[in-house]
Every structure is written in structure tokens, then in C-alpha cells.
Short mmCIF file of C-alpha atoms in Angstrom, two decimals:
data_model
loop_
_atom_site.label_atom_id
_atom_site.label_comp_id
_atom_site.label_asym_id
_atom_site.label_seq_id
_atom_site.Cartn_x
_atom_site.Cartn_y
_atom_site.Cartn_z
CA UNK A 83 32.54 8.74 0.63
CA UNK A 84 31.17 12.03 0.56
CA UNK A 85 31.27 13.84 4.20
CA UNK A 86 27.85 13.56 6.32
CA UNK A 87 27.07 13.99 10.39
CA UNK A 88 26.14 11.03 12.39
CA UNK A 89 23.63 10.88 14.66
CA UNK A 90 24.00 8.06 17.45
CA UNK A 91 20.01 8.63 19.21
CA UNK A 92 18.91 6.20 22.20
CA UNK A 93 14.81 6.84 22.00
CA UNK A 94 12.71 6.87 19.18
CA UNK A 95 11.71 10.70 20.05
CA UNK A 96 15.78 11.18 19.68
CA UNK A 97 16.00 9.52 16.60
CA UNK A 98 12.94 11.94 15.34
CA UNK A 99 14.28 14.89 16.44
CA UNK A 100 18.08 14.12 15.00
CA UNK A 101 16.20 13.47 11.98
CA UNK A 102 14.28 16.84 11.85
CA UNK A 103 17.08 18.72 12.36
CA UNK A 104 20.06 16.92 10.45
CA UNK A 105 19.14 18.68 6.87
CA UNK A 106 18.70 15.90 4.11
CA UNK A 107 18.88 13.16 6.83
CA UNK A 108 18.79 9.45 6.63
CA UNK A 109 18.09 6.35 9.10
CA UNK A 110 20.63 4.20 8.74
CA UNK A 111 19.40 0.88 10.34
CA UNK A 112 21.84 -2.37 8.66
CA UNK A 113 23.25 0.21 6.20
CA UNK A 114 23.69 -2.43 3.53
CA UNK A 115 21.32 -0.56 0.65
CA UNK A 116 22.17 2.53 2.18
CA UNK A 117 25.59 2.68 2.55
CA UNK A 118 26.35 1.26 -1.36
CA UNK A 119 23.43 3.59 -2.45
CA UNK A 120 25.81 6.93 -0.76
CA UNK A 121 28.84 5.47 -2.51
CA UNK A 122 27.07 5.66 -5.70
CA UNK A 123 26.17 8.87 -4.94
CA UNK A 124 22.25 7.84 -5.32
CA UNK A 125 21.56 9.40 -2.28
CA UNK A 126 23.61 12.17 -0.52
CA UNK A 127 22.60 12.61 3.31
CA UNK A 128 23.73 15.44 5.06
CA UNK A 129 23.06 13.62 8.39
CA UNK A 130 22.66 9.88 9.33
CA UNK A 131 20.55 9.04 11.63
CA UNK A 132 21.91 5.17 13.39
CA UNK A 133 18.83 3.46 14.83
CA UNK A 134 20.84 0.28 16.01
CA UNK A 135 20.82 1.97 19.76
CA UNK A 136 17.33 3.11 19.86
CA UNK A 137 15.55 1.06 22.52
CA UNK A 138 12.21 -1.07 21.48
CA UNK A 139 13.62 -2.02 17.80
CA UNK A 140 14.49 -5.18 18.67
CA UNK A 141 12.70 -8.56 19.92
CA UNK A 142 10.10 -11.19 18.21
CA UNK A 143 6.97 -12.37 20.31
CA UNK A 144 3.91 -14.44 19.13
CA UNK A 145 0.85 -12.36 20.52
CA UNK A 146 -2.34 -14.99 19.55
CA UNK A 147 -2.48 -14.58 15.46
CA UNK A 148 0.33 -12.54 15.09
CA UNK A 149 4.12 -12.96 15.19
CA UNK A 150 5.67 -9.32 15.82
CA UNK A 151 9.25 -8.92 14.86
CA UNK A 152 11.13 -5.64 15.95
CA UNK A 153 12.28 -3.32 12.92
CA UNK A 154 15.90 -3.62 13.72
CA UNK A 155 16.25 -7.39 13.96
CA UNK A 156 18.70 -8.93 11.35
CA UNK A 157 17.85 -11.45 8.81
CA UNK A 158 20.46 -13.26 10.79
CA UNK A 159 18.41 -13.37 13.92
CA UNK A 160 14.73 -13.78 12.00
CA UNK A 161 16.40 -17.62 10.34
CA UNK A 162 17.51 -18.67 13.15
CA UNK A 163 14.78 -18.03 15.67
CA UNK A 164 13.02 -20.70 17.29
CA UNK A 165 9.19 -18.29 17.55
CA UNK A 166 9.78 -17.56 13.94
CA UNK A 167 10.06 -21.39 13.33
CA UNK A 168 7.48 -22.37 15.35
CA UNK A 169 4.98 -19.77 14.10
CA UNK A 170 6.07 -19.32 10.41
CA UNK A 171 8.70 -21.69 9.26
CA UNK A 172 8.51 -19.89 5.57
CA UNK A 173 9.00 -16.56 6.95
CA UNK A 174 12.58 -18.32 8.68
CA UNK A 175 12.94 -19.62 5.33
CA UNK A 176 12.93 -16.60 3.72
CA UNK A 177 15.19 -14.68 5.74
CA UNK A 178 18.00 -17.34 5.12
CA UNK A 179 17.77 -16.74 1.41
CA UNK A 180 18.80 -13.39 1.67
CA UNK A 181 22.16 -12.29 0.34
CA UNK A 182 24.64 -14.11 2.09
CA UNK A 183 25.72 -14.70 5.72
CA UNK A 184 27.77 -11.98 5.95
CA UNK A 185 24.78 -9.72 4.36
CA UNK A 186 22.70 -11.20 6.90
CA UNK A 187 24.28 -10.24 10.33
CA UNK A 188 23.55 -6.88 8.88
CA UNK A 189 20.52 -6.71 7.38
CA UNK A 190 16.96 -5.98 8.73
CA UNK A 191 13.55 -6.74 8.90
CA UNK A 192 12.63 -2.77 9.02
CA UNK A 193 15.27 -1.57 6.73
CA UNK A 194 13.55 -3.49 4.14
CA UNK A 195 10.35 -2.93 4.50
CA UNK A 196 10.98 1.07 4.55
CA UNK A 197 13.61 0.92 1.54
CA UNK A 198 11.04 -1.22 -0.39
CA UNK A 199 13.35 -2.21 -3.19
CA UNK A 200 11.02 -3.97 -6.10
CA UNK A 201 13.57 -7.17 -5.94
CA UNK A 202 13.38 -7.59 -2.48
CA UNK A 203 11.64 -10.63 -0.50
CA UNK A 204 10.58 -9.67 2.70
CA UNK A 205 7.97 -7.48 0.88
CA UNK A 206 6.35 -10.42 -0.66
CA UNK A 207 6.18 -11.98 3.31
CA UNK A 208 4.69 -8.89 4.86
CA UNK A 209 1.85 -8.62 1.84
CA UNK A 210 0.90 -12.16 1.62
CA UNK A 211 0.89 -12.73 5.45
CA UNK A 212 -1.41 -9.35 5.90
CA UNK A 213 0.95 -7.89 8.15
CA UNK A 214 0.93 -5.01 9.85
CA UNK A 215 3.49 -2.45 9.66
CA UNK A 216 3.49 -0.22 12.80
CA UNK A 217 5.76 3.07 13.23
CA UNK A 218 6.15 5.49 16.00
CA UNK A 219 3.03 7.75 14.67
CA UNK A 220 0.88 5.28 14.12
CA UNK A 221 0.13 1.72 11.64
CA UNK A 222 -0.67 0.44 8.29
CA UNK A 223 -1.95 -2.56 6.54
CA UNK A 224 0.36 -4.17 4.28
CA UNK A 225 -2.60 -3.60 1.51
CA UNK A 226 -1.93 0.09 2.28
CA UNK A 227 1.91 0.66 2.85
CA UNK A 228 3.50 -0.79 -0.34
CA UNK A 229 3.25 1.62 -2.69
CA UNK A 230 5.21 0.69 -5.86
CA UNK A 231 9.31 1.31 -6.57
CA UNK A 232 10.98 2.42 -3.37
CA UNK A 233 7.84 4.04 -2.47
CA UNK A 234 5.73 3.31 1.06
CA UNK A 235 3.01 4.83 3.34
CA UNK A 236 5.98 6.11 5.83
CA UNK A 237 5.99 9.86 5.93
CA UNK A 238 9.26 11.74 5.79
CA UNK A 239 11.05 11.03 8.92
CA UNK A 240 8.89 8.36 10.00
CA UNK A 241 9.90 5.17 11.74
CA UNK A 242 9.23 1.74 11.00
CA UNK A 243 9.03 0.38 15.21
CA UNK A 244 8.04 -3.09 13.90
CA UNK A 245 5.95 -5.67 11.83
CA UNK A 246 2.82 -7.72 12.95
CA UNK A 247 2.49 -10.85 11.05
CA UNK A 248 -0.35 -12.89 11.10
CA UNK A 249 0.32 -16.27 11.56
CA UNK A 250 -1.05 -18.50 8.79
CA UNK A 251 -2.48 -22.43 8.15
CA UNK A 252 0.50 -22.79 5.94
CA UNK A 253 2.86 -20.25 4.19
CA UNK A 254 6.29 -20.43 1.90
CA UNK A 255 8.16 -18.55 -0.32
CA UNK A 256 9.89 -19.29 -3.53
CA UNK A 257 12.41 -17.32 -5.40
CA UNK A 258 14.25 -17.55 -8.71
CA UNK A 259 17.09 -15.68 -7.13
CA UNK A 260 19.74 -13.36 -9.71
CA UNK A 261 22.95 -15.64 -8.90
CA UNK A 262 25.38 -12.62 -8.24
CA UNK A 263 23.12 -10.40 -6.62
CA UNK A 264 20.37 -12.32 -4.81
CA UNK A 265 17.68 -10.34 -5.27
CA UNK A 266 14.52 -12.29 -6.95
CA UNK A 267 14.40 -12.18 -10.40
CA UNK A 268 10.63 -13.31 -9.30
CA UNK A 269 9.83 -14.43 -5.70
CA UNK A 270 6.23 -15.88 -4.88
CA UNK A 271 4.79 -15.63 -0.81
CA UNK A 272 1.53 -17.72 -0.74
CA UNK A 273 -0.12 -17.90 2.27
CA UNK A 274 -3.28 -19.83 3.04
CA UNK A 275 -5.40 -18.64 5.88
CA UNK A 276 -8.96 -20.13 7.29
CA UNK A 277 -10.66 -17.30 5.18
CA UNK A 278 -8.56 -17.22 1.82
CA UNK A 279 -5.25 -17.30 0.47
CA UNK A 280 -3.02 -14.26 -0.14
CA UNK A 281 -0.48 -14.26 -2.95
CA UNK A 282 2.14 -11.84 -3.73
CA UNK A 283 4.81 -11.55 -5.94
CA UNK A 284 8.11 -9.24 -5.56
CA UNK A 285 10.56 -8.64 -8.75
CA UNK A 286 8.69 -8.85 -11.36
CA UNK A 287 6.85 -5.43 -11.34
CA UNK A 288 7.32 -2.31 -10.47
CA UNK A 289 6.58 -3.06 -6.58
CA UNK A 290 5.20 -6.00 -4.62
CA UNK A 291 2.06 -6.59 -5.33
CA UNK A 292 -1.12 -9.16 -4.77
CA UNK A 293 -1.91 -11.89 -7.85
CA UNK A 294 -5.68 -11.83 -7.67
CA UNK A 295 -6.24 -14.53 -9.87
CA UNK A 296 -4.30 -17.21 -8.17
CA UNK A 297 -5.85 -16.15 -4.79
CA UNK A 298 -9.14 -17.32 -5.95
CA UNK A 299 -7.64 -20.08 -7.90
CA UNK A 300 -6.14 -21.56 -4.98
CA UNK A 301 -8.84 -20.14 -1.90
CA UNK A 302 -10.62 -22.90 -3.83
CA UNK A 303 -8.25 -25.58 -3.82
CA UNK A 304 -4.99 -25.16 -2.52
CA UNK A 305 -2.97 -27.19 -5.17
CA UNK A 306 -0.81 -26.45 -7.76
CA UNK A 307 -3.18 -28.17 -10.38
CA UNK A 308 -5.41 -25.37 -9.30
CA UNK A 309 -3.11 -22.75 -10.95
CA UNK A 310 -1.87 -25.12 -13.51
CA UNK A 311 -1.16 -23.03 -16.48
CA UNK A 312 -1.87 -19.59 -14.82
CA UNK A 313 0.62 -16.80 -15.85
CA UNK A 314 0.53 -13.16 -14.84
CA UNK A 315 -0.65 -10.59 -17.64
CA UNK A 316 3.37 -9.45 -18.90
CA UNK A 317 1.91 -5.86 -20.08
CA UNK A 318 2.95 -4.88 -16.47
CA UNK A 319 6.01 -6.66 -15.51
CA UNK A 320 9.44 -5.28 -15.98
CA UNK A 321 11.95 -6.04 -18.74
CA UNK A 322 16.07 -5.49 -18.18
CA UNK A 323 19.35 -6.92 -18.79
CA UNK A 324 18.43 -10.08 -16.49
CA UNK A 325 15.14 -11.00 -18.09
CA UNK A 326 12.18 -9.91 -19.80
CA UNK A 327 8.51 -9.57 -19.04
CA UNK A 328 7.33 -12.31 -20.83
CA UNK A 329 10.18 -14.44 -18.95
CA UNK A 330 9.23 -12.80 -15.50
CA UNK A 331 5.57 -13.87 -16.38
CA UNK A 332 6.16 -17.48 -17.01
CA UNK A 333 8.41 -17.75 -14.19
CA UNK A 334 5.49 -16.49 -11.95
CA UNK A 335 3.74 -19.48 -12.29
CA UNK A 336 7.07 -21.49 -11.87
CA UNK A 337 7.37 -20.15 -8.63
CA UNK A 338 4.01 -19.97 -7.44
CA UNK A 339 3.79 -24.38 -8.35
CA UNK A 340 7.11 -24.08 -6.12
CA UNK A 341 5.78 -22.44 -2.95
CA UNK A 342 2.43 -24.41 -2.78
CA UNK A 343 4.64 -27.29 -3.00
CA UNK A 344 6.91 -26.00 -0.04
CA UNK A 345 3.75 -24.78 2.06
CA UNK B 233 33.21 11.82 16.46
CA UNK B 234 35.38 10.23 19.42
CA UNK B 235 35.23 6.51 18.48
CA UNK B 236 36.00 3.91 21.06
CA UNK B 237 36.91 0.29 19.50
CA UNK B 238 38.64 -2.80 20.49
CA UNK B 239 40.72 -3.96 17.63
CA UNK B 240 42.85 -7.25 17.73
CA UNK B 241 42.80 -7.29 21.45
CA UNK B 242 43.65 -3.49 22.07
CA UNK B 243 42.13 -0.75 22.97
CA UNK B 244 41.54 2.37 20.68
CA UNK B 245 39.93 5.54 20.95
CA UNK B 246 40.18 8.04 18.26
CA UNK B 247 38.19 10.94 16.41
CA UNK B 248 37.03 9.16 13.16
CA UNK B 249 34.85 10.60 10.34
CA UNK B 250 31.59 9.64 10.30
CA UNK B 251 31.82 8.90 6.54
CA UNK B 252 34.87 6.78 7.52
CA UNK B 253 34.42 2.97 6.30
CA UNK B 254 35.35 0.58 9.01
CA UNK B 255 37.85 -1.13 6.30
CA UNK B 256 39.09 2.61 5.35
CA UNK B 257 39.85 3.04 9.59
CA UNK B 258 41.68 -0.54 9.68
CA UNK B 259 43.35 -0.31 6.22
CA UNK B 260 44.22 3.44 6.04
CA UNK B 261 44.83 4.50 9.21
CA UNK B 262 45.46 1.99 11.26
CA UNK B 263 47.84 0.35 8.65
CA UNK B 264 45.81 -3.24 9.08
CA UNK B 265 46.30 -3.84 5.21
CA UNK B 266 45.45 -7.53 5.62
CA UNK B 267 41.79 -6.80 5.53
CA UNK B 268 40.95 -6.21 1.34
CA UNK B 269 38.74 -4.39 -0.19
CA UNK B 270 37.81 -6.25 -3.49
CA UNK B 271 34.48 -5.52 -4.77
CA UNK B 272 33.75 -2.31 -2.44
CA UNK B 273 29.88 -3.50 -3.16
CA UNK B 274 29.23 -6.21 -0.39
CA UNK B 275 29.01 -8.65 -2.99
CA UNK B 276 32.86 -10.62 -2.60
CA UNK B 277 33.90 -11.31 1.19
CA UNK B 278 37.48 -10.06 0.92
CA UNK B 279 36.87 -6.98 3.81
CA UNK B 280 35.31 -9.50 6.00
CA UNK B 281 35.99 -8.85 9.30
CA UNK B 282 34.69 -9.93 12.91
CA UNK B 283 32.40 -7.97 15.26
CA UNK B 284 31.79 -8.91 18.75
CA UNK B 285 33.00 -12.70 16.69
CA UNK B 286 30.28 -12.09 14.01
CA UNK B 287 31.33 -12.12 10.31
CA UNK B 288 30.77 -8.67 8.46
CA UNK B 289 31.41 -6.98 5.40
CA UNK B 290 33.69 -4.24 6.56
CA UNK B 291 33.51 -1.82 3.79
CA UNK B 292 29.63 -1.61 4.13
CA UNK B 293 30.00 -0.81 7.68
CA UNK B 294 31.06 2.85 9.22
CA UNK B 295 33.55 3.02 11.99
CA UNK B 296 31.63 4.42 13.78
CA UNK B 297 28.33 2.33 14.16
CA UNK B 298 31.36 -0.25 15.15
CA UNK B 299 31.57 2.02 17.74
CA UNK B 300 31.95 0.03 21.36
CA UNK B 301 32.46 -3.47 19.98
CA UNK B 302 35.62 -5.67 19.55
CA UNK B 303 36.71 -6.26 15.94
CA UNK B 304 38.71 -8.86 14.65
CA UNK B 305 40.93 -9.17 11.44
CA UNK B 306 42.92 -11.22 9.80
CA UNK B 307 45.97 -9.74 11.82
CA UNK B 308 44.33 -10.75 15.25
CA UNK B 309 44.11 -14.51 14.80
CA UNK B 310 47.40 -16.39 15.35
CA UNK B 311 48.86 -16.62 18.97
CA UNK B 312 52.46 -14.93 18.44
CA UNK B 313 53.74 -17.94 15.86
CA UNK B 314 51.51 -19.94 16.36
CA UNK B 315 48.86 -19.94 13.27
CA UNK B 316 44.77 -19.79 14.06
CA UNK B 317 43.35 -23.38 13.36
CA UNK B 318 41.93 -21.83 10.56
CA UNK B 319 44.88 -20.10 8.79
CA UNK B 320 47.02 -23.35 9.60
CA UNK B 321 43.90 -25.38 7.49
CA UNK B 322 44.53 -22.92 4.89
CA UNK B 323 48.15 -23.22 4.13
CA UNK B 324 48.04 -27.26 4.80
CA UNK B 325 45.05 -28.03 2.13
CA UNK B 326 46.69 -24.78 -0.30
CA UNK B 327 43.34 -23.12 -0.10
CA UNK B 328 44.53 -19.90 -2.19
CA UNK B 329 46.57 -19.10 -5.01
CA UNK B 330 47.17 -15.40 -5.68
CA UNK B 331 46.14 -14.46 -1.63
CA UNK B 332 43.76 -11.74 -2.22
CA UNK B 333 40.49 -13.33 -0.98
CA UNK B 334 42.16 -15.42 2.00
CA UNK B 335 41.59 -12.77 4.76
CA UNK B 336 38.00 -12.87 4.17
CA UNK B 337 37.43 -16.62 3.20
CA UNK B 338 39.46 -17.60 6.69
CA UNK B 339 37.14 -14.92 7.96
CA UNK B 340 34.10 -16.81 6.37
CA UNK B 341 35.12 -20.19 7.75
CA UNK B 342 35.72 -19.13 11.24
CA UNK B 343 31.68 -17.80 11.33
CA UNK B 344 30.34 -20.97 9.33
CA UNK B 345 31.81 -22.81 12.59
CA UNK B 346 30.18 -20.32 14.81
CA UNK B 347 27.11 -21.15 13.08
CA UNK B 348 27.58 -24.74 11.98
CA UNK B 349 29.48 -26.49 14.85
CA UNK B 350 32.90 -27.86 13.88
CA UNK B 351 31.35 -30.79 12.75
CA UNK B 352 29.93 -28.86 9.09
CA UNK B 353 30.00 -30.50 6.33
CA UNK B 354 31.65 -29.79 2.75
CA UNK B 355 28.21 -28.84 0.88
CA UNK B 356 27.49 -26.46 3.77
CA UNK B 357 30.59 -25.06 3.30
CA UNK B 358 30.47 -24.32 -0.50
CA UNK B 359 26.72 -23.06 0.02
CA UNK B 360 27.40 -20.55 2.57
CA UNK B 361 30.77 -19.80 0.83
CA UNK B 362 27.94 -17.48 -1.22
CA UNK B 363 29.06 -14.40 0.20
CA UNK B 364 32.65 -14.72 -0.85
CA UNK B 365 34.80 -14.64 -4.37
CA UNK B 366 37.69 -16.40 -5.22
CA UNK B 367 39.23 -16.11 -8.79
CA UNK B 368 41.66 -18.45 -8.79
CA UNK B 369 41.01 -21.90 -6.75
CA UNK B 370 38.11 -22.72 -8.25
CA UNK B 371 36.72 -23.25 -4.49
CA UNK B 372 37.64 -26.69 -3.96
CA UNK B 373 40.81 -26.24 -2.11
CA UNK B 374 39.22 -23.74 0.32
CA UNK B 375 36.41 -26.02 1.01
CA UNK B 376 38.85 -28.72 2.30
CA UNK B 377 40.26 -26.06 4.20
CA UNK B 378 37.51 -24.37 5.92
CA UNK B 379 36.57 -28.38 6.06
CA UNK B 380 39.53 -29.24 8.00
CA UNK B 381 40.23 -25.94 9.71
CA UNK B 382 36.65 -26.55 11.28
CA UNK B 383 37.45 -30.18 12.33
CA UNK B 384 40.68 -28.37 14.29
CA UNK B 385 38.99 -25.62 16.05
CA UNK B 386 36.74 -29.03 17.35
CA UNK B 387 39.64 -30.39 18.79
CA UNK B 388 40.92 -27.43 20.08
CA UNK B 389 37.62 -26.33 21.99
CA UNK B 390 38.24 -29.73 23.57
CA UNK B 391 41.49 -29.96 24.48
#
């Protein structure tokens, strides 16, 4: 790979001043978008900044509606964790559908959620479960962060510190996963809380985003005969070698009668 | 940047580029060749390597962030002659033909026990199998071994 520094920082103010001052620099939290993304030369960092020793990244606590989960804990950790279970057995669910094993000892929560990849899943979890995504200068609504392809709230330089999810009635995820990469093709969070429901769909737009009509649908009556027949409008959806819009739409509503039936 | 790792047991501390892979350290300069690098895009298994006993793809890791911790590889297994549980389940149930994924997949098996007990089961197996690519065997072979190898490192844990 192309030559870059390497920052090792122990404090979040470290980690923002290595930043400031490494050039082009990077976080590196799991590495594993990163680190192919440098090999394709897609992004060239002059510094890399490791946040795996930084302390307060880690740890998952239930505080009354919300489950927090530190940025730097691995998809791994997230699947197998009893709060996580306890709290939001979807969100567990999720995690274990991502990549592989290997993948997942890696992987985490807050490298996601800042990379934003459209094809991702946790980005589905942390709209639909009206999280809140809090960094070391301040927070954001999940409404507010996402902000369509590999694009967030987070300023340059910023740091994800960790993400508050509120803790639903009921909650799942379903994905109709690419079989050699893993990513969703479409994936479908629905979440049903005493004041609504919150649906969002990842891979089949441009970005993650909320499907109003099936939030009313089902705030109504939570059943998949409630949606029954409801696609997404295709016009916005994305076409490539793996499938089309029109495919992505239909599949939609596959996926959403999937995750109702999981919640 | 001074790099201080455990590697099969030993001790090793060496200046390493940070752009170093950790399967570009163990492969190129260490002259650990049994670790592969097959894909070189996470996606087949063949670099996998151990990490404080956790299974990782080794060419989507830096040397350096490996920094501290004890890695394992294929090389560090067996006891002098004596074969891990693991590689011995591999050559008794011929789970490989050409070779080239077997570091990783006996890598692979050795975490599904860490995560599945020794006890695991054959779907298990193939399911979490995901994360590694064999072009020969068809898979069935290595199931049986990862299968069996599991059922030994049981019996060994208890003897």
C-alpha cells in the first residue's frame, strides 16, 4: 500500500489533535472499509489516525429508554451481548448478519455509522430506532445525521464517541443480503414504538432513508396485511449490475412483510 | 514505528511500516508463508490468522494496530510433531485438495469452537464457514473436519 503515518492517540483530545495535524488524515477504527478502500487507492491518507486505544469508545449500558453502545465496539461484541439481547434482540440480530465472523471481530458500531456506506445495515437500525448519534463536540438525531451516499452530519475530524438507541415495543431487521459481499441488496429496520412506528430502508437508494408510507400504514396496524401490496416509488432507487430499481422496489415490500413477521 | 508482537509463542520487536499489512509482516518478512493471501479483499479466509485467539483477516489488518497482542498462524499450532486437533481433523477427514485455503479454514474452525463449544454442529459449521473460500472440496470434507477436529479439542480440554 501506498506509505502513510500512524497515529496510535489514548484520549479523544489526542485523537483530535493527531487528526488536525496529520495532513489528509483518517480514523481508522476496524479498518475493514478503510483499509480495502486505501488499497484501491479510493482514498489516500497521509496520516491514520487508530482509535482502538482511545479510552471511552467502548462499553454498552441500558440508561431507561435507551441502549448506548460505544463507537468502537465490534459487531462481534454487539451479537453476542446479553444488554443488547435483552433490550433489542433485532439490533443483536443484525449485527450477526454482518459479513462474516472473521469481518465481525473487526468491525464497528461507529465505523459504520461515520463511513455511511448506502448498503450497509446498521444505518437502517440507528434511523428506525431514533437513535442518537453523539460525538466529542456535541449530538445528532438520526433524522439529522444521515445524509445520503457516504455523507453524514460529522464535521471534518469529528468523532463518533457513541450511539443512543431507544429501546422499542418490538423491532427487527430483514435483509436480502448480495451472497458474495453481504451488503443488503435491500435491508428493512421496522420498529414499533408506543407513539408510531419508524421504518427505514438501507440499499436501495442513494442513502438510508425513512418509508413514510408504511409508517402510517403500519402505526395503524402493525401487520403485514397492513402493507400488503405497498412498494416504494422506483424513480429513486438505484439500478446496477446486482439489481434494478424496479427489483429493489418490489423487494422492499418483501422485506418489510419479513421484519414485521420477525418483530 | 517500533512494533512489539508476540508471534507463535515468541517475542518480537521490530520497526515496521505503518502501511505494512499484518500478512505482508508474517509472509514477507518474517518468512511465515503458511498464512495466504487469496483474495487480498477480506472476502476469502485464506490470511486468517489469530489475535489474542480471535480469528482475523490478516491482510485487512496493519501490523501495527496488532501492535501488543499475541498472534497466531498456521505455523504456531502443532506441539513439535505432534499435529493441533484441528490440523490432525483435517488430514484424517481429507478436508483440502490443492492446500491453498487450509491455513485459514483450520484457522476458521479453531474460532467456530471458541464461539460454538466443541459440541457445534455440521450446519453451524457450513453457515459460519461464510467468511472463507474453498475451490476445490466443494466444502463437505472440511465440514467433517472442522466437525471432528471440534469433537477432539472437546476431549482434549478434558483430558
Amino acid at each position: 500500500m501506498r506509505e502513510f503515518a500512524y497515529a496510535r492517540p489514548a484520549s479523544l483530545a489526542d485523537a483530535a489533535s493527531a487528526f488536525a495535524n496529520g495532513g489528509e488524515a483518517a480514523f481508522i477504527a476496524g479498518g475493514h472499509t478503510l483499509l480495502p478502500a486505501i488499497k484501491s487507492r479510493l482514498r489516500m491518507p497521509d496520516t491514520l489516525v487508530d482509535l482502538a486505544h482511545v479510552a471511552g469508545l467502548t462499553g454498552i449500558a441500558r440508561d431507561g429508554d435507551r441502549l448506548w453502545i460505544g463507537a468502537m465496539t465490534t459487531h462481534a461484541t454487539v451479537t453476542g451481548d446479553a444488554t443488547v439481547a435483552a433490550a433489542i434482540p433485532g439490533l443483536a440480530r443484525l449485527a450477526a448478519g454482518i459479513g462474516d465472523p472473521q469481518v465481525r471481530n473487526r468491525g464497528t458500531l461507529g465505523g459504520v455509522i461515520a463511513n455511511n456506506d448506502p448498503a450497509a445495515d446498521y444505518p437502517a437500525a440507528v434511523l428506525a430506532l431514533d437513535a442518537i448519534v453523539e460525538t466529542d463536540r456535541g449530538s445528532y438525531a438520526a433524522d439529522d445525521y444521515f445524509q445520503g451516499m457516504f455523507a453524514t452530519a460529522l464535521a471534518d475530524g469529528e468523532i463518533v464517541r457513541r450511539i443512543g438507541f431507544r429501546v422499542p415495543q418490538a423491532a427487527a431487521y430483514a435483509k436480502f443480503r448480495h451472497p458474495a459481499s453481504r451488503y443488503a441488496v435491500v435491508g428493512v429496520f421496522v420498529a414499533r414504538f408506543a407513539d408510531g412506528v419508524r421504518v427505514a430502508v438501507t440499499g436501495a437508494g442513494p442513502g438510508v432513508f425513512r418509508w413514510a408510507d408504511a409508517e402510517a400504514a403500519l402505526s395503524t396496524d402493525f401487520s403485514a396485511a397492513a402493507v400488503k401490496g405497498l412498494t416504494l416509488d422506483d424513480g429513486d432507487l438505484n439500478t446496477d449490475i446486482h439489481a434494478s430499481a424496479e427489483f429493489r422496489a418490489h423487494l422492499a415490500g418483501v422485506m418489510l412483510a419479513d421484519a414485521i413477521a420477525a418483530a | 514505528m517500533q512494533t512489539r508482537l508476540t508471534i507463535n509463542g515468541q517475542d518480537l520487536s521490530r520497526e515496521v511500516a505503518p502501511a505494512t499489512l499484518l500478512v505482508e509482516l508474517l509472509r514477507d518478512e518474517l518468512g511465515l508463508t503458511g498464512t495466504h493471501i487469496g483474495c487480498d479483499t477480506s472476502q476469502c479466509g485464506a490470511c486468517n490468522v489469530l489475535i489474542d485467539g480471535v480469528a482475523v483477516k490478516s491482510c485487512t489488518l496493519l501490523a501495527v494496530q496488532a501492535d501488543g497482542k499475541a498472534v497466531t498462524t498456521i505455523e504456531g499450532l502443532a506441539t513439535g510433531d505432534t499435529l493441533h486437533p484441528m490440523q490432525a481433523a483435517f488430514r484424517e477427514a481429507h478436508g483440502l485438495q490443492c492446500g491453498f485455503c487450509t491455513p485459514g479454514m483450520v484457522m476458521a474452525g479453531i474460532e467456530i469452537v471458541r464461539r460454538r463449544g466443541p459440541n457445534v454442529d455440521a450446519e453451524t459449521i457450513a453457515h459460519d464457514l461464510e467468511g472463507n473460500l474453498c475451490r476445490c472440496t466443494g466444502y463437505m470434507n472440511i465440514i467433517k473436519a472442522i466437525e471432528a477436529g471440534a469433537r477432539m479439542m472437546g476431549e482434549t480440554a478434558n483430558a
